[in-house]
Amino acid sequence: MKVYNFSAGPSVLPEEVLQTAAAQMCDWQGSGQSVMEMSHRSKTFEPIIQNTENLLRRLMHIPENYDVLFLQGGASTQFAMVPMNLKKGGKAAYVNTGVWSKKALAEAKKYLQAEEIASSQDKNFTYIPAVNKIEGDYDYAHITLNNTIMGTHWKHIPETGKGLDGKSIPLVSDISSCILSEPLDVSRFALLYAGAQKNLAPAGVTLVIIRKDLVTDNPIDGTPTMLQYKTHTENASMYNTPPCWNIYMMGLVLEWIEKNGGAAGMKERNEKKANLFYDYLDKSDFYFSPVEKNSRSLMNIPFLTREKDAEKAALLNKEFVSEAEKAGLVNLAGHRLVGGMRASLYNAMDIQGIHALIDFMEGFAKARA
Amino acid sequence: MKVYNFSAGPSVLPEEVLQTAAAQMCDWQGSGQSVMEMSHRSKTFEPIIQNTENLLRRLMHIPENYDVLFLQGGASTQFAMVPMNLKKGGKAAYVNTGVWSKKALAEAKKYLQAEEIASSQDKNFTYIPAVNKIEGDYDYAHITLNNTIMGTHWKHIPETGKGLDGKSIPLVSDISSCILSEPLDVSRFALLYAGAQKNLAPAGVTLVIIRKDLVTDNPIDGTPTMLQYKTHTENASMYNTPPCWNIYMMGLVLEWIEKNGGAAGMKERNEKKANLFYDYLDKSDFYFSPVEKNSRSLMNIPFLTREKDAEKAALLNKEFVSEAEKAGLVNLAGHRLVGGMRASLYNAMDIQGIHALIDFMEGFAKARA
């Protein structure tokens, strides 16, 4: 029996996508091969990667002057690739909205003067700082659009002023945990990256969308060939063997998104789920959301009990996670930095999962009233 | 209908492995989740990665003082990680046996004084140079144990002399295209790496076997966190999300290898196939192998026709590949640097595939006699 999987990633995939993958496993469309067996340079695999890229371009309205890359190494590798490839004058602006932006900032500091221009650390990252415009002599500015651990999300995209070269400062964003959860104006960004294991595909492929003018011949000295964007733009993600199966799975997931209304359809679906859950939390006298209302993520929803005694609260959380698991609601433990619980409601999570979760929560609370 | 897939990688997987993967796709062993949906930090996924590592250690007899890592980025990323992490005095020795060792050497030159201490370029890499012992003030020595494009294989492992620190010079090897094709004495090496997409798993995971004393606190300045071996040894390949599905598939393939006699069983199986094919080539007056007999690979077998006119030969090759494909024998085109054709006979290729290939070749030759 399938469980409801609230994992922050890798996470739930659409059931019909898994069924298609199983049905096509041994022989993809009469090719006599599994997708996992195909030479990446064969005419059998070519339409598969092309289909995935076409779907991404269509669903995200990616302008022609952007390259789409299928890389490896996760967002963590992008934390280094971004400064290594985008460094010019030697300064970059980072907004610190929690664990992942902190990691991006720390990695960037190896390569240039990375400045924390705003932070929400004062309130344990429970809100998005009011940054409307980023100005200064920066090579680029970096934000984490959705914060998987903290459960916050930027509701606006900051403007950027003119950089040293007279052009707008390129805006870079980690969109791992919100990609295609709602429409996004790609043209406002110079570079977007996302680990696939939340809304796109199984873990093992990293999506990069980069404006072509940012692809440089001159990354910093010592940048490994595999960490230069140019290596991959010049070879259409085929400089070496790409993660073919993961790219195929991404195509299947994107087809499912398209069939379900695209980014707008996902937004409607995700708002329904998140609103249902936030409403429940806000009305509850047992649970609550620690995140400010105007900064709340549609994807990742941390929640706590109102128990004030730290020891009792920790015990309660443990009981919650363990009993939820027995009820078929898995991966609800919160991140240790936030505590409590967290429900990730990615695109593929069905609204029935939220109803089941709320029913369980209600029962758990009543038994302790 | 399944084809016989002679691709150099990604390549054929055991049919029963694919069937197991399909059967377990939607619900792995009653967990209610697909392996692709599991949180990598969950107790559901833990036995999967542990099983893969245990099988590798058992099948390869990996000593306890070695770490086993599941990374991303392919052998191409290792070309940079090796010098970035192993540099001490600043010199390394490389043996040039073709395209991939050349690429490894070129990448290493970014970070240290990498010396080509031997090469088989004089005869278009159709043999392995006679290197019995590597001596000098080198931080490490690097060989490519099996050369996928050239079809050569080291039949002996070179000794290494004492380095600057009085210990044996660490021997590093790319074993992407021969891992577990036959027994290998891991203890003779300090570091082994392999892209998985030949004998191990679908593309997207890179195996690294590293002797623990080589894991350094001091990689060269500017080494990205994700490119430091220590990042991954300290976190048991879980610093960030690993390619979970690919690791699971590797486990299934390793179970198949174990059931079929382990590395020794694979050697027997592979020698039968390769001997059959080389014997045919050596007796043929239409085809031949360009590779010297004592350097021939069990895995990758390039072959040419005896047509001397270059233009006619090119046309003949094209006809061969196209007609073979119609007969269900796919991915037989040779690499452009060698020309002609190439048959890769990885572990999962059944001997029936070689019989079918020889039958086809015989017919193709007769029709042109």
CSV table of N, CA and C in Angstrom, one decimal, chain B residues 153-203:
chain,number,residue,atom,x,y,z
B,153,HIS,N,44.2,-2.9,-22.7
B,153,HIS,CA,44.0,-3.2,-21.3
B,153,HIS,C,45.3,-3.6,-20.7
B,154,TRP,N,45.7,-3.1,-19.6
B,154,TRP,CA,46.9,-3.4,-18.8
B,154,TRP,C,46.8,-4.8,-18.3
B,155,LYS,N,47.7,-5.7,-18.7
B,155,LYS,CA,47.7,-7.1,-18.2
B,155,LYS,C,48.5,-7.2,-16.9
B,156,HIS,N,49.2,-6.2,-16.6
B,156,HIS,CA,49.9,-6.2,-15.3
B,156,HIS,C,49.8,-4.9,-14.6
B,157,ILE,N,49.9,-4.8,-13.3
B,157,ILE,CA,49.8,-3.6,-12.6
B,157,ILE,C,51.2,-3.1,-12.3
B,158,PRO,N,51.6,-1.9,-12.7
B,158,PRO,CA,53.0,-1.5,-12.5
B,158,PRO,C,53.3,-1.3,-11.0
B,159,GLU,N,54.6,-1.6,-10.6
B,159,GLU,CA,55.0,-1.3,-9.3
B,159,GLU,C,55.3,0.2,-9.2
B,160,THR,N,55.3,0.7,-8.0
B,160,THR,CA,55.8,2.1,-7.8
B,160,THR,C,56.9,2.2,-6.8
B,161,GLY,N,57.9,3.0,-7.1
B,161,GLY,CA,59.0,3.2,-6.1
B,161,GLY,C,58.6,4.1,-4.9
B,162,LYS,N,59.6,4.5,-4.2
B,162,LYS,CA,59.3,5.3,-3.0
B,162,LYS,C,59.2,6.8,-3.4
B,163,GLY,N,58.2,7.5,-2.9
B,163,GLY,CA,58.0,8.9,-3.1
B,163,GLY,C,58.8,9.8,-2.1
B,164,LEU,N,58.6,11.1,-2.1
B,164,LEU,CA,59.3,12.0,-1.3
B,164,LEU,C,59.2,11.7,0.2
B,165,ASP,N,58.0,11.1,0.6
B,165,ASP,CA,57.7,10.8,2.0
B,165,ASP,C,58.2,9.5,2.4
B,166,GLY,N,58.9,8.8,1.5
B,166,GLY,CA,59.5,7.5,1.9
B,166,GLY,C,58.5,6.3,1.7
B,167,LYS,N,57.3,6.6,1.4
B,167,LYS,CA,56.3,5.6,1.2
B,167,LYS,C,56.1,5.4,-0.3
B,168,SER,N,55.5,4.2,-0.7
B,168,SER,CA,55.3,3.9,-2.1
B,168,SER,C,54.5,5.0,-2.8
B,169,ILE,N,54.8,5.4,-4.0
B,169,ILE,CA,54.0,6.4,-4.7
B,169,ILE,C,52.6,5.8,-4.9
B,170,PRO,N,51.6,6.6,-4.5
B,170,PRO,CA,50.2,6.0,-4.7
B,170,PRO,C,49.9,5.8,-6.1
B,171,LEU,N,49.3,4.7,-6.5
B,171,LEU,CA,48.9,4.4,-7.8
B,171,LEU,C,47.4,4.7,-7.9
B,172,VAL,N,47.1,5.5,-8.9
B,172,VAL,CA,45.7,5.9,-9.2
B,172,VAL,C,45.3,5.3,-10.5
B,173,SER,N,44.0,4.8,-10.6
B,173,SER,CA,43.6,4.2,-11.9
B,173,SER,C,42.1,4.5,-12.2
B,174,ASP,N,41.9,4.8,-13.4
B,174,ASP,CA,40.5,4.9,-14.0
B,174,ASP,C,40.2,3.5,-14.4
B,175,ILE,N,39.2,2.9,-13.8
B,175,ILE,CA,38.8,1.5,-14.1
B,175,ILE,C,37.3,1.5,-14.6
B,176,SER,N,36.9,2.6,-15.2
B,176,SER,CA,35.5,2.7,-15.6
B,176,SER,C,35.0,1.6,-16.5
B,177,SER,N,35.8,1.2,-17.4
B,177,SER,CA,35.3,0.2,-18.4
B,177,SER,C,35.8,-1.2,-18.2
B,178,CYS,N,36.4,-1.5,-17.0
B,178,CYS,CA,36.8,-2.9,-16.7
B,178,CYS,C,36.4,-3.3,-15.3
B,179,ILE,N,35.8,-2.4,-14.5
B,179,ILE,CA,35.5,-2.8,-13.1
B,179,ILE,C,34.7,-4.0,-13.1
B,180,LEU,N,35.1,-5.0,-12.2
B,180,LEU,CA,34.4,-6.2,-12.0
B,180,LEU,C,34.3,-7.1,-13.3
B,181,SER,N,35.1,-6.8,-14.3
B,181,SER,CA,35.1,-7.7,-15.5
B,181,SER,C,36.0,-8.9,-15.2
B,182,GLU,N,36.8,-8.8,-14.2
B,182,GLU,CA,37.7,-9.9,-13.7
B,182,GLU,C,38.3,-9.5,-12.4
B,183,PRO,N,38.9,-10.4,-11.6
B,183,PRO,CA,39.4,-10.0,-10.3
B,183,PRO,C,40.5,-8.9,-10.4
B,184,LEU,N,40.6,-8.1,-9.4
B,184,LEU,CA,41.6,-7.0,-9.4
B,184,LEU,C,42.1,-6.9,-8.0
B,185,ASP,N,43.4,-6.8,-7.8
B,185,ASP,CA,44.0,-6.6,-6.5
B,185,ASP,C,43.9,-5.1,-6.1
B,186,VAL,N,42.8,-4.8,-5.4
B,186,VAL,CA,42.6,-3.4,-5.0
B,186,VAL,C,43.8,-2.8,-4.2
B,187,SER,N,44.4,-3.7,-3.3
B,187,SER,CA,45.5,-3.2,-2.4
B,187,SER,C,46.7,-2.7,-3.2
B,188,ARG,N,46.8,-3.0,-4.5
B,188,ARG,CA,47.9,-2.5,-5.3
B,188,ARG,C,47.7,-1.0,-5.7
B,189,PHE,N,46.5,-0.5,-5.4
B,189,PHE,CA,46.1,0.8,-5.8
B,189,PHE,C,45.9,1.7,-4.6
B,190,ALA,N,46.1,3.0,-4.7
B,190,ALA,CA,45.7,3.9,-3.6
B,190,ALA,C,44.4,4.5,-3.9
B,191,LEU,N,44.0,4.7,-5.1
B,191,LEU,CA,42.7,5.3,-5.5
B,191,LEU,C,42.2,4.7,-6.8
B,192,LEU,N,41.0,4.2,-6.8
B,192,LEU,CA,40.4,3.7,-8.1
B,192,LEU,C,39.1,4.5,-8.3
B,193,TYR,N,38.8,4.8,-9.6
B,193,TYR,CA,37.5,5.5,-9.8
B,193,TYR,C,36.9,4.9,-11.1
B,194,ALA,N,35.6,5.0,-11.1
B,194,ALA,CA,34.9,4.4,-12.3
B,194,ALA,C,33.5,5.0,-12.5
B,195,GLY,N,33.3,5.6,-13.7
B,195,GLY,CA,31.9,5.9,-14.0
B,195,GLY,C,31.1,4.6,-14.1
B,196,ALA,N,29.9,4.6,-13.6
B,196,ALA,CA,29.1,3.4,-13.4
B,196,ALA,C,28.5,2.8,-14.7
B,197,GLN,N,28.5,3.6,-15.8
B,197,GLN,CA,27.6,3.3,-16.9
B,197,GLN,C,28.1,2.2,-17.9
B,198,LYS,N,29.0,1.4,-17.4
B,198,LYS,CA,29.5,0.3,-18.2
B,198,LYS,C,29.1,-1.1,-17.6
B,199,ASN,N,29.8,-1.3,-16.5
B,199,ASN,CA,29.6,-2.6,-15.8
B,199,ASN,C,28.8,-2.6,-14.5
B,200,LEU,N,28.4,-1.4,-14.1
B,200,LEU,CA,27.8,-1.3,-12.7
B,200,LEU,C,26.4,-0.8,-12.6
B,201,ALA,N,26.0,0.1,-13.4
B,201,ALA,CA,24.7,0.8,-13.2
B,201,ALA,C,24.4,1.8,-14.3
B,202,PRO,N,23.2,2.3,-14.3
B,202,PRO,CA,22.9,3.4,-15.3
B,202,PRO,C,23.8,4.6,-15.0
B,203,ALA,N,24.1,5.5,-16.0
B,203,ALA,CA,24.9,6.7,-15.8
B,203,ALA,C,24.3,7.6,-14.8
